[in-house]
Coordinates of C-alpha atoms and ligand atoms in Angstrom, one line a residue:
Chain A
M1 CA 0.0 0.1 0.1
I2 CA 2.7 2.5 0.9
L3 CA 6.3 2.0 -0.5
F4 CA 9.2 4.3 0.2
D5 CA 12.1 3.5 -2.2
Q6 CA 15.2 5.5 -1.2
V7 CA 13.3 8.6 -0.4
S8 CA 15.2 11.7 0.7
K9 CA 13.7 15.0 1.3
R10 CA 15.6 18.3 1.6
Y11 CA 13.6 21.4 2.3
P12 CA 14.8 24.4 0.5
G13 CA 17.7 26.2 2.6
G14 CA 17.3 23.3 5.2
N15 CA 19.0 20.1 6.2
E16 CA 17.8 16.8 5.0
A17 CA 14.6 16.1 6.8
L18 CA 14.6 12.4 5.5
S19 CA 17.6 10.6 4.1
N20 CA 17.4 7.4 2.1
V21 CA 14.3 6.1 3.6
N22 CA 13.0 2.7 2.6
F23 CA 10.0 0.8 4.0
H24 CA 7.0 -0.8 2.9
L25 CA 3.6 -0.9 4.6
H26 CA 1.2 -3.7 3.5
P27 CA -2.5 -3.1 2.7
S28 CA -4.6 -3.4 5.8
E29 CA -1.5 -3.0 8.0
M30 CA -1.3 -0.5 10.8
A31 CA 1.9 1.0 12.1
F32 CA 3.0 3.9 14.2
L33 CA 5.6 6.3 13.1
T34 CA 7.7 7.4 16.0
G35 CA 10.8 9.6 16.8
H36 CA 11.9 12.7 18.4
S37 CA 10.5 16.1 17.5
G38 CA 12.2 17.1 14.3
A39 CA 12.9 13.5 13.3
G40 CA 11.0 13.8 10.0
K41 CA 7.6 12.2 10.9
S42 CA 5.4 14.9 9.4
T43 CA 7.7 15.3 6.6
L44 CA 7.2 11.6 5.8
L45 CA 3.3 11.9 6.0
K46 CA 3.4 15.0 4.0
L47 CA 5.2 13.0 1.3
I48 CA 2.4 10.5 1.2
A49 CA -0.3 13.0 1.1
L50 CA 1.7 14.9 -1.6
I51 CA 1.8 18.1 0.5
E52 CA 5.6 17.8 -0.1
R53 CA 7.3 15.9 -2.9
A54 CA 10.4 13.7 -2.5
S55 CA 13.7 15.3 -3.4
T56 CA 15.0 12.0 -4.6
G57 CA 13.5 8.5 -4.7
S58 CA 10.1 7.3 -5.1
V59 CA 6.9 7.1 -2.9
I60 CA 4.4 4.6 -4.3
I61 CA 1.0 4.5 -2.9
G62 CA -1.5 1.8 -4.1
G63 CA 0.8 1.0 -7.0
K64 CA 1.0 4.8 -8.0
N65 CA 4.3 6.5 -8.3
L66 CA 3.7 9.9 -6.8
N67 CA 6.4 11.5 -8.8
K68 CA 4.1 11.1 -11.7
V69 CA 1.2 12.7 -10.1
S70 CA 0.4 16.0 -11.6
H71 CA -1.4 19.1 -9.9
Y72 CA -4.7 18.1 -11.7
T73 CA -4.7 14.5 -10.7
L74 CA -3.6 15.3 -7.2
P75 CA -7.0 15.9 -5.9
Y76 CA -8.3 12.5 -6.9
L77 CA -5.4 10.9 -5.2
R78 CA -6.2 12.7 -2.0
R79 CA -9.8 11.3 -2.1
N80 CA -8.3 7.9 -1.4
M81 CA -6.8 9.0 1.7
G82 CA -8.2 10.1 5.0
I83 CA -5.8 12.7 6.6
I84 CA -6.0 13.6 10.3
F85 CA -4.1 16.5 11.8
Q86 CA -3.2 17.4 15.3
D87 CA -5.0 20.6 15.0
Y88 CA -8.1 19.1 13.4
Q89 CA -8.4 21.5 10.5
L90 CA -12.1 21.9 10.8
L91 CA -14.1 24.7 9.3
Y92 CA -15.5 26.5 12.3
D93 CA -18.3 28.4 10.4
R94 CA -20.0 25.1 9.4
T95 CA -21.8 22.5 11.6
V96 CA -20.3 19.1 12.4
F97 CA -22.7 17.6 9.7
D98 CA -21.4 20.1 7.1
N99 CA -17.6 19.3 7.9
V100 CA -18.0 15.7 7.7
A101 CA -20.1 16.0 4.5
L102 CA -17.4 18.0 2.6
P103 CA -15.6 15.0 1.1
L104 CA -18.8 13.5 -0.2
I105 CA -19.9 16.7 -1.8
I106 CA -16.6 17.3 -3.3
S107 CA -17.0 13.9 -4.9
G108 CA -20.6 14.6 -6.1
F109 CA -22.7 12.4 -4.1
S110 CA -26.3 13.0 -3.9
S111 CA -27.8 14.7 -0.9
R112 CA -29.6 11.6 0.2
E113 CA -26.3 9.4 0.2
V114 CA -24.6 12.3 1.9
K115 CA -26.9 12.3 4.7
K116 CA -26.7 8.5 5.2
R117 CA -22.9 8.3 5.1
V118 CA -22.3 11.3 7.3
H119 CA -24.7 9.8 9.9
A120 CA -22.9 6.4 9.6
A121 CA -19.7 8.1 10.1
L122 CA -20.8 10.4 13.0
D123 CA -22.4 7.2 14.7
K124 CA -19.0 5.4 14.3
V125 CA -17.2 8.1 16.3
G126 CA -20.1 8.5 18.7
L127 CA -21.0 12.2 17.7
L128 CA -24.2 11.6 16.1
R129 CA -26.1 13.9 18.6
F130 CA -23.7 16.8 17.8
E131 CA -24.3 16.8 14.1
K132 CA -26.0 20.3 14.2
K133 CA -23.5 21.9 16.5
Y134 CA -20.5 24.0 15.5
P135 CA -17.1 22.6 16.1
I136 CA -16.1 25.3 18.4
T137 CA -18.6 24.3 21.0
L138 CA -17.0 20.9 21.3
S139 CA -14.1 19.6 23.3
G140 CA -10.7 18.8 21.8
G141 CA -11.4 15.1 21.8
E142 CA -14.8 15.6 20.2
Q143 CA -13.3 17.9 17.5
Q144 CA -10.6 15.2 16.8
R145 CA -13.4 12.6 16.4
V146 CA -15.1 14.9 13.9
S147 CA -12.1 15.2 11.9
I148 CA -11.8 11.5 12.0
A149 CA -15.4 11.1 10.9
R150 CA -14.5 13.5 8.0
A151 CA -11.4 11.4 7.1
V152 CA -13.3 8.2 6.8
V153 CA -16.6 9.3 5.6
N154 CA -15.8 8.2 2.0
K155 CA -14.2 5.2 3.1
P156 CA -10.6 5.7 2.0
A157 CA -8.4 2.7 1.9
L158 CA -5.7 4.6 3.6
L159 CA -5.7 6.7 7.0
L160 CA -2.9 9.1 7.8
A161 CA -2.6 10.8 11.1
D162 CA -0.2 13.3 12.3
E163 CA 0.0 13.4 16.2
P164 CA -3.8 12.9 16.4
T165 CA -3.6 12.6 20.2
G166 CA -1.1 15.5 20.7
N167 CA -3.4 17.8 22.4
L168 CA -5.5 15.2 24.5
D169 CA -5.2 13.7 27.8
P170 CA -4.4 9.8 28.2
D171 CA -7.9 8.6 28.5
L172 CA -9.1 10.5 25.3
S173 CA -5.8 9.5 23.5
R174 CA -6.8 6.0 24.1
E175 CA -10.4 6.4 22.9
I176 CA -9.0 7.8 19.6
M177 CA -6.4 5.1 19.2
D178 CA -9.2 2.4 19.7
L179 CA -11.1 4.1 17.0
F180 CA -8.1 3.8 14.5
M181 CA -7.7 0.2 15.6
A182 CA -11.3 -0.4 14.8
F183 CA -10.9 1.0 11.2
N184 CA -7.8 -1.1 10.8
Q185 CA -9.8 -4.2 11.8
V186 CA -12.1 -3.8 8.9
G187 CA -9.1 -3.6 6.4
V188 CA -8.1 0.1 6.4
T189 CA -4.4 0.6 6.2
V190 CA -3.4 3.1 9.0
L191 CA -0.3 5.0 9.6
I192 CA 0.0 7.2 12.6
A193 CA 2.8 9.6 13.6
T194 CA 3.0 10.0 17.5
H195 CA 5.6 10.3 20.1
D196 CA 3.3 9.1 22.7
I197 CA 5.5 5.9 23.4
P198 CA 3.6 4.8 26.6
L199 CA 0.4 4.6 24.6
I200 CA 1.8 2.7 21.6
N201 CA 3.5 0.3 24.0
Q202 CA 0.1 -0.8 25.0
L203 CA -1.0 -1.6 21.3
D204 CA 0.7 -4.4 19.5
K205 CA 1.4 -2.8 16.3
R206 CA 4.3 -2.3 14.1
I207 CA 6.5 0.6 14.9
I208 CA 8.5 2.6 12.5
Q209 CA 11.1 4.8 14.1
L210 CA 12.7 7.9 12.7
S211 CA 15.9 9.5 13.9
H212 CA 17.4 12.6 12.4
G213 CA 15.7 11.7 9.2
Q214 CA 16.8 8.0 9.0
L215 CA 14.9 5.0 9.7
N216 CA 16.1 3.0 12.7
P217 CA 16.2 -0.6 11.1
E218 CA 16.2 -2.9 14.2
K219 CA 12.9 -1.4 15.5
T220 CA 11.4 -0.8 12.2
G221 CA 11.8 -4.1 10.4
N222 CA 10.7 -4.6 6.8
T223 CA 13.2 -2.0 5.5
E224 CA 14.7 -4.2 2.6
Q225 CA 14.8 -2.4 -0.6
F226 CA 12.1 -3.2 -3.1
T227 CA 12.3 -3.4 -6.9
V228 CA 9.6 -1.1 -8.2
D229 CA 7.7 -1.9 -11.2
S230 CA 5.4 0.9 -12.1
Chain B
M1 CA -19.3 1.8 7.8
V2 CA -15.6 1.4 6.9
R3 CA -14.9 -1.1 4.2
G4 CA -16.9 -4.2 4.9
N5 CA -14.4 -6.7 3.8
T6 CA -11.6 -7.7 6.1
S7 CA -8.8 -8.6 3.7
S8 CA -6.5 -10.9 5.9
S9 CA -4.4 -12.0 2.9
R10 CA -1.9 -9.5 2.5
D11 CA -0.7 -8.7 -1.0
N12 CA 3.1 -8.4 -1.5
T13 CA 3.1 -7.4 -5.0
V14 CA 2.9 -3.7 -4.6
S15 CA 1.8 -2.9 -8.0
S16 CA -1.3 -5.0 -7.9
V17 CA -2.6 -3.2 -4.9
Q18 CA -4.9 -0.4 -6.1
L19 CA -6.3 2.1 -3.9
R20 CA -10.1 1.6 -3.7
Q21 CA -12.4 4.4 -3.3
L22 CA -16.0 4.9 -2.9
K23 CA -17.3 6.7 -6.0
P24 CA -20.8 8.0 -6.9
S25 CA -22.3 6.8 -10.0
F26 CA -21.9 8.7 -13.2
S27 CA -25.5 9.7 -13.5
S28 CA -25.6 10.8 -9.8
R29 CA -22.5 13.0 -10.3
F30 CA -24.1 14.4 -13.4
K31 CA -27.3 15.3 -11.6
E32 CA -25.4 16.4 -8.5
F33 CA -23.3 18.7 -10.6
F34 CA -26.2 20.9 -11.4
I35 CA -27.6 20.9 -8.0
R36 CA -24.4 21.8 -6.4
H37 CA -23.9 24.6 -8.9
L38 CA -27.2 26.1 -8.0
Q39 CA -26.4 25.5 -4.3
V40 CA -23.0 27.3 -4.6
F41 CA -24.7 29.9 -6.7
F42 CA -27.1 30.9 -3.7
Y43 CA -24.6 30.0 -1.1
S44 CA -22.4 32.6 -2.4
L45 CA -25.2 35.2 -2.5
G46 CA -25.9 34.1 1.2
L47 CA -22.2 34.8 2.1
L48 CA -22.6 38.3 0.6
S49 CA -25.8 39.0 2.5
R50 CA -24.0 38.2 5.7
S51 CA -22.1 41.3 5.4
P52 CA -24.6 43.6 3.7
F53 CA -22.9 47.0 4.4
A54 CA -19.5 45.7 2.9
T55 CA -21.3 44.2 -0.1
L56 CA -23.4 47.3 -0.7
M57 CA -20.3 49.4 -0.5
T58 CA -18.4 47.4 -3.2
A59 CA -21.7 47.2 -5.2
S60 CA -22.0 50.7 -5.3
A61 CA -18.5 51.6 -6.3
L62 CA -19.0 49.2 -9.3
G63 CA -22.4 50.8 -9.9
I64 CA -20.8 54.3 -10.1
A65 CA -18.2 53.0 -12.4
L66 CA -20.6 51.4 -14.6
A67 CA -23.1 54.3 -14.6
L68 CA -20.8 56.7 -15.9
P69 CA -20.3 55.4 -19.4
A70 CA -23.8 54.0 -19.6
G71 CA -25.3 57.4 -18.9
L72 CA -23.0 59.1 -21.4
Y73 CA -23.9 56.5 -23.8
V74 CA -27.7 57.3 -23.4
I75 CA -27.3 61.0 -23.8
L76 CA -24.9 60.5 -27.0
D77 CA -27.5 57.9 -28.4
H78 CA -30.2 60.4 -28.0
A79 CA -28.1 63.3 -29.5
S80 CA -27.2 61.3 -32.7
Q81 CA -30.9 60.3 -33.1
L82 CA -31.8 64.0 -32.5
S83 CA -29.4 65.1 -35.1
G84 CA -30.8 62.5 -37.5
D85 CA -34.3 64.0 -37.0
M86 CA -32.9 67.5 -37.7
N87 CA -31.0 66.2 -40.8
S88 CA -34.3 65.0 -42.3
I89 CA -35.9 68.4 -42.1
N90 CA -32.9 70.0 -43.8
Q91 CA -33.8 72.4 -46.3
I92 CA -31.7 74.3 -48.8
S93 CA -32.7 77.7 -50.0
L94 CA -32.1 78.5 -53.6
F95 CA -32.2 82.3 -54.2
M96 CA -32.8 82.9 -57.7
K97 CA -31.2 85.7 -59.8
K98 CA -33.6 88.6 -60.0
D99 CA -34.1 88.7 -63.7
T100 CA -35.3 85.2 -63.8
S101 CA -38.7 84.7 -65.2
A102 CA -41.6 83.2 -63.4
K103 CA -42.0 80.7 -66.1
N104 CA -38.2 79.9 -65.8
I105 CA -38.5 79.3 -62.2
N106 CA -41.5 77.0 -62.7
T107 CA -39.5 74.9 -65.2
I108 CA -36.6 74.7 -62.6
Q109 CA -38.9 73.6 -59.9
K110 CA -40.3 70.8 -62.0
K111 CA -37.0 69.7 -63.0
L112 CA -35.7 69.7 -59.4
E113 CA -38.8 67.7 -58.2
A114 CA -38.0 65.0 -60.6
Y115 CA -34.5 64.3 -58.8
P116 CA -34.5 61.3 -56.6
E117 CA -32.5 63.2 -54.1
I118 CA -35.2 65.7 -53.6
A119 CA -38.5 65.1 -51.8
Q120 CA -40.2 68.4 -52.5
V121 CA -39.4 72.0 -53.8
K122 CA -41.5 75.0 -52.6
H123 CA -41.5 78.3 -54.4
I124 CA -41.8 81.4 -52.5
N125 CA -42.7 84.2 -54.8
R126 CA -40.8 87.4 -54.4
A127 CA -43.9 89.7 -54.4
A128 CA -45.6 87.4 -51.7
A129 CA -42.4 87.4 -49.7
L130 CA -42.2 91.1 -49.8
Q131 CA -45.9 91.4 -48.7
E132 CA -45.4 89.0 -45.9
F133 CA -42.3 90.9 -44.7
Q134 CA -44.2 94.2 -44.8
D135 CA -46.9 92.8 -42.7
N136 CA -44.8 91.2 -40.2
S137 CA -41.6 92.9 -39.8
G138 CA -42.7 96.4 -38.5
F139 CA -40.8 98.0 -41.3
G140 CA -43.7 98.1 -43.5
D141 CA -43.6 101.8 -44.2
A142 CA -39.9 102.0 -44.8
L143 CA -40.1 99.2 -47.2
K144 CA -43.0 100.8 -49.1
A145 CA -40.6 103.7 -49.9
L146 CA -38.5 101.3 -52.0
K147 CA -39.1 101.5 -55.7
N148 CA -38.1 98.0 -56.4
N149 CA -38.8 94.8 -54.6
P150 CA -35.3 93.8 -53.0
L151 CA -36.3 90.3 -52.5
P152 CA -35.4 87.5 -54.9
D153 CA -37.5 84.5 -55.8
L154 CA -36.9 81.7 -53.5
L155 CA -37.0 77.9 -54.2
V156 CA -36.8 75.9 -50.9
V157 CA -35.6 72.5 -51.8
Y158 CA -36.3 69.5 -49.2
P159 CA -33.9 66.7 -49.6
S160 CA -35.6 63.1 -49.5
L161 CA -35.0 61.2 -46.4
T162 CA -32.9 58.7 -48.1
H163 CA -30.4 61.2 -49.2
S164 CA -29.9 63.3 -46.1
D165 CA -26.7 62.6 -44.6
P166 CA -24.1 65.5 -44.6
Q167 CA -22.1 63.9 -47.4
Q168 CA -25.1 63.4 -49.8
I169 CA -26.4 66.9 -49.0
N170 CA -23.0 68.3 -50.0
T171 CA -23.1 66.7 -53.2
L172 CA -26.6 68.0 -53.9
L173 CA -25.4 71.5 -53.0
I174 CA -22.7 71.3 -55.6
E175 CA -25.3 70.1 -58.2
L176 CA -27.7 73.0 -57.4
K177 CA -25.0 75.6 -57.7
K178 CA -24.4 74.7 -61.2
I179 CA -27.9 75.9 -62.2
K180 CA -27.5 79.1 -64.2
Q181 CA -30.3 81.0 -62.7
V182 CA -29.4 80.5 -59.1
D183 CA -27.8 83.3 -57.4
L184 CA -27.1 81.7 -54.0
V185 CA -27.4 78.4 -52.4
Q186 CA -27.8 78.4 -48.7
L187 CA -27.8 75.6 -46.2
D188 CA -26.9 76.2 -42.6
I189 CA -25.1 72.7 -42.6
Q190 CA -22.1 73.8 -40.7
W191 CA -23.9 73.4 -37.1
L192 CA -25.0 70.0 -38.3
Q193 CA -21.5 69.0 -39.2
R194 CA -20.2 70.4 -35.9
L195 CA -22.8 68.4 -34.1
Y196 CA -21.8 65.3 -35.8
A197 CA -18.2 65.9 -35.1
I198 CA -19.0 66.3 -31.5
I199 CA -21.0 63.4 -31.3
N200 CA -18.3 61.3 -33.0
I201 CA -15.7 62.7 -30.3
G202 CA -18.4 61.9 -27.6
Q203 CA -18.6 58.3 -28.9
R204 CA -14.9 57.9 -28.8
G205 CA -14.9 59.4 -25.2
V206 CA -17.6 56.9 -24.1
L207 CA -15.3 54.1 -25.5
I208 CA -12.3 55.3 -23.8
I209 CA -14.2 56.1 -20.5
G210 CA -16.0 52.9 -20.8
S211 CA -12.9 51.0 -21.3
L212 CA -11.0 52.7 -18.5
L213 CA -14.1 52.0 -16.1
A214 CA -14.5 48.6 -17.2
L215 CA -10.8 48.0 -16.1
A216 CA -11.7 49.7 -13.0
V217 CA -14.7 47.3 -12.4
L218 CA -12.3 44.4 -12.9
L219 CA -9.8 45.7 -10.5
I220 CA -12.4 46.4 -7.8
I221 CA -13.9 43.0 -8.3
G222 CA -10.4 41.5 -8.3
N223 CA -9.5 43.0 -5.1
T224 CA -12.7 42.1 -3.4
I225 CA -12.2 38.6 -4.4
R226 CA -8.6 38.5 -3.5
L227 CA -9.8 39.6 0.0
A228 CA -12.5 37.0 0.1
I229 CA -9.8 34.3 -0.8
E230 CA -7.7 35.7 2.0
N231 CA -10.5 35.5 4.4
R232 CA -11.2 31.8 3.5
R233 CA -7.5 30.7 3.3
S234 CA -7.9 28.0 5.9
E235 CA -11.0 26.7 4.3
I236 CA -9.2 26.5 0.9
V237 CA -6.3 24.4 2.5
V238 CA -8.9 22.1 3.9
M239 CA -10.7 21.7 0.7
K240 CA -7.5 21.0 -0.9
L241 CA -6.5 18.6 1.6
I242 CA -9.5 16.4 1.4
G243 CA -9.2 16.4 -2.5
G244 CA -11.3 19.5 -3.8
T245 CA -10.4 20.2 -7.4
D246 CA -9.3 23.6 -8.5
S247 CA -12.7 24.1 -10.2
F248 CA -14.7 23.2 -7.1
I249 CA -12.7 25.7 -4.9
R250 CA -13.0 28.3 -7.7
R251 CA -16.8 28.2 -7.9
P252 CA -18.0 29.9 -5.1
F253 CA -15.6 32.8 -5.8
L254 CA -16.7 33.0 -9.4
Y255 CA -20.2 33.2 -8.4
T256 CA -19.4 35.8 -5.9
G257 CA -17.9 37.9 -8.7
F258 CA -21.0 37.3 -10.6
W259 CA -23.2 38.6 -7.9
Y260 CA -21.1 41.7 -7.6
G261 CA -21.4 42.4 -11.1
L262 CA -25.0 41.9 -11.3
L263 CA -25.6 44.1 -8.0
G264 CA -23.3 46.6 -9.6
S265 CA -25.0 46.9 -12.8
L266 CA -28.4 46.9 -11.1
I267 CA -27.4 50.1 -9.1
A268 CA -25.9 51.4 -12.2
V269 CA -29.2 51.1 -14.1
L270 CA -31.0 52.8 -11.0
L271 CA -28.3 55.6 -11.0
V272 CA -28.8 56.3 -14.7
N273 CA -32.5 56.4 -14.6
I274 CA -32.5 58.6 -11.5
S275 CA -30.2 61.0 -13.4
L276 CA -32.4 61.0 -16.4
I277 CA -35.5 61.7 -14.4
I278 CA -33.6 64.6 -12.8
I279 CA -32.3 65.9 -16.2
N280 CA -35.5 65.5 -18.2
D281 CA -37.7 68.2 -16.7
P282 CA -35.1 71.1 -17.3
L283 CA -34.3 69.5 -20.6
A284 CA -37.9 69.7 -21.8
H285 CA -38.2 73.2 -20.8
L286 CA -35.0 74.0 -22.6
S287 CA -36.4 72.4 -25.8
S288 CA -39.6 74.1 -25.5
L289 CA -37.6 77.3 -25.7
Y290 CA -36.5 76.3 -29.3
D291 CA -39.6 74.7 -30.8
N292 CA -42.8 73.2 -29.8
N293 CA -41.6 69.6 -29.8
L294 CA -40.8 68.7 -26.2
F295 CA -37.5 66.8 -26.2
S296 CA -36.9 64.2 -23.5
L297 CA -34.2 61.7 -23.0
G298 CA -36.8 59.3 -21.5
L299 CA -35.5 56.4 -19.4
M300 CA -32.9 53.8 -20.3
G301 CA -34.2 51.6 -23.1
I302 CA -34.4 47.8 -22.5
N303 CA -31.7 47.2 -24.8
I304 CA -29.1 49.3 -23.1
S305 CA -30.3 48.2 -19.7
S306 CA -29.8 44.5 -20.6
T307 CA -26.6 45.1 -22.3
L308 CA -25.4 46.9 -19.1
L309 CA -26.6 44.1 -16.8
L310 CA -24.8 41.6 -19.0
S311 CA -21.6 43.5 -19.1
G312 CA -21.7 43.8 -15.4
C313 CA -22.2 40.2 -14.9
L314 CA -19.5 39.1 -17.4
L315 CA -17.0 41.6 -15.8
G316 CA -17.8 40.3 -12.5
L317 CA -17.2 36.8 -13.6
F318 CA -14.0 37.6 -15.6
G319 CA -12.5 39.8 -12.7
A320 CA -13.2 37.0 -10.2
R321 CA -11.6 34.4 -12.6
I322 CA -8.5 36.4 -12.9
A323 CA -8.1 37.0 -9.1
V324 CA -8.9 33.4 -8.2
G325 CA -6.5 32.2 -10.8
K326 CA -3.7 34.3 -9.4
H327 CA -4.3 34.0 -5.6
L328 CA -5.6 30.3 -5.5
K329 CA -2.2 28.9 -6.6
E330 CA -0.5 30.6 -3.6
I331 CA -2.6 28.8 -1.1
E332 CA -1.4 25.2 -0.7
P333 CA -1.5 23.0 2.6
K334 CA 1.9 23.2 4.5
Ligands
ADP401 N1 8.8 23.7 5.5 C1 9.9 23.4 6.1 N2 11.0 24.2 5.7 C2 12.1 23.9 6.1 N3 12.4 22.9 6.9 C3 11.4 22.1 7.4 C4 10.1 22.4 7.0 N4 9.3 21.4 7.6 C5 10.2 20.9 8.4 N5 11.4 21.1 8.3 C6 12.5 20.6 8.9 O1 12.6 19.2 8.7 C7 12.9 18.4 9.9 C8 11.9 17.3 10.2 O2 10.7 18.1 10.4 P1 9.3 17.3 10.7 O3 9.1 16.4 9.6 O4 8.2 18.4 11.1 O5 9.6 16.5 12.1 P2 8.7 15.8 13.3 O6 7.4 15.9 12.6 O7 9.1 14.6 13.5 O8 8.8 16.7 14.4 C9 13.1 19.3 11.0 O9 14.4 19.7 11.2 C10 12.4 20.7 10.5 O10 13.0 21.8 11.0
MG402 MG1 5.4 16.7 13.3

């Protein structure tokens, strides 16, 4: 599902944020991306979401080499991914329902379908009763669940999350992680960047560890180089 | 709610794993396309009505910019129509040589009336003219002292409607001057030519002012849309992150531009008509001083009004498109 092949990323005027990163995340696999602050976790996720592009090497998502994705096909690629941020990225002048509906409206679903699917997604994260509220009236954990509902509402095959529990207390963090585990249970590939080591130690999932832009092979596993046919 | 199938068998050949995505059917997308357009159309109007004062200020600025060339155009349009009317009542006076006999004059009159360029020829007899002058001028007694009638016979030529523009009249004049018995040909055509020249300059002026103000309208709308984009920066970032295409993100801003253009041109129509109403009264008075026909500019015609509305909407769309094209690129998720 996700394949990094000798990927390096150098920001203009900066050091290498990622150097020669190789790893493979299988379909339906769930992994945590860890490392110190500045290790390159966000950068790695941004390469997958095409918010940034690799300086060298290739990132291949679902068989598609991202180097070949143009500005015009990029939106359609992003519709296949659910992306979740530490700061939620909600629209505060729209209701919870409207926020979650956005991906479906962008794809052109009918109003009936939109309603059905938004309700299903909100139900899944336990926020159905808040559909008419504005995000600003919700707690941090609730806002994060709204953003998760938005990320999964069009049933993407891949979920990416960048420090999704960074602003939450341990109990809420655990709730959010359980949600991700539940999505992974039904086959969604999940990659979560976090430095909440105590939390991920409770969960028996693969850990990909970054340090100064490089993968730590012992902890990460599965870093052999792949021959890419695309 | 998430994908129902649990694919436990992991596929290791990378290229065979495709991202699967929930997609609406084609017919659904087709139908939704129009519904969404309508929704965004009115949603963008709703956004404008949320800040009515700011919207009205911008729309008024647009209205004034559009009203100026439109108003000038209306006035010029009437002036050229008016000059057309005057043109058709042009008359050319042929003062005959005093020794021309009545019979001779009659022949010339008949001959001229046969010209296709001439609608009618009227003969004003020199004796009758003198009589009229004596009766009306107040110099009656003084004139009676004259031994000879100083007035010549006069043929008044009315050019036909189809031959009444200044060029054709000039040709006719040259023709008439060639007649032996004609002493003097007189047509006060100069004022007409001057009027034409002024209208001509005016039309170019309207074109220049119109172009400049159309540019101003584009700039106003462009700047307004730029601010709107800036205000919705975070929303645009979110849209891009969840896979909104450029055209999807552009749409509400284009409609906003359209609404501004429509509102601006409606205000312009209102302004021009109010100005016409204000001008019409004294104008009617002025024209009554010249002749009995009351002249009025009326209100804006349906053609000019709809042209103005259409140009307003197009300028709005166009200005928004330029602004969106330029500023949307600068906003990308970080
Ligand atoms: N837009 C950017 N421009 C320049 N340098 C950046 C940018 N984003 C991140 N970096 C640098 O890249 C490195 C990795 O950053 P990041 O991926 O955000 O790390 P993490 O998410 O693990 O904290 C850091 O040294 C950071 O300063
Ligand atoms: Mg980070």
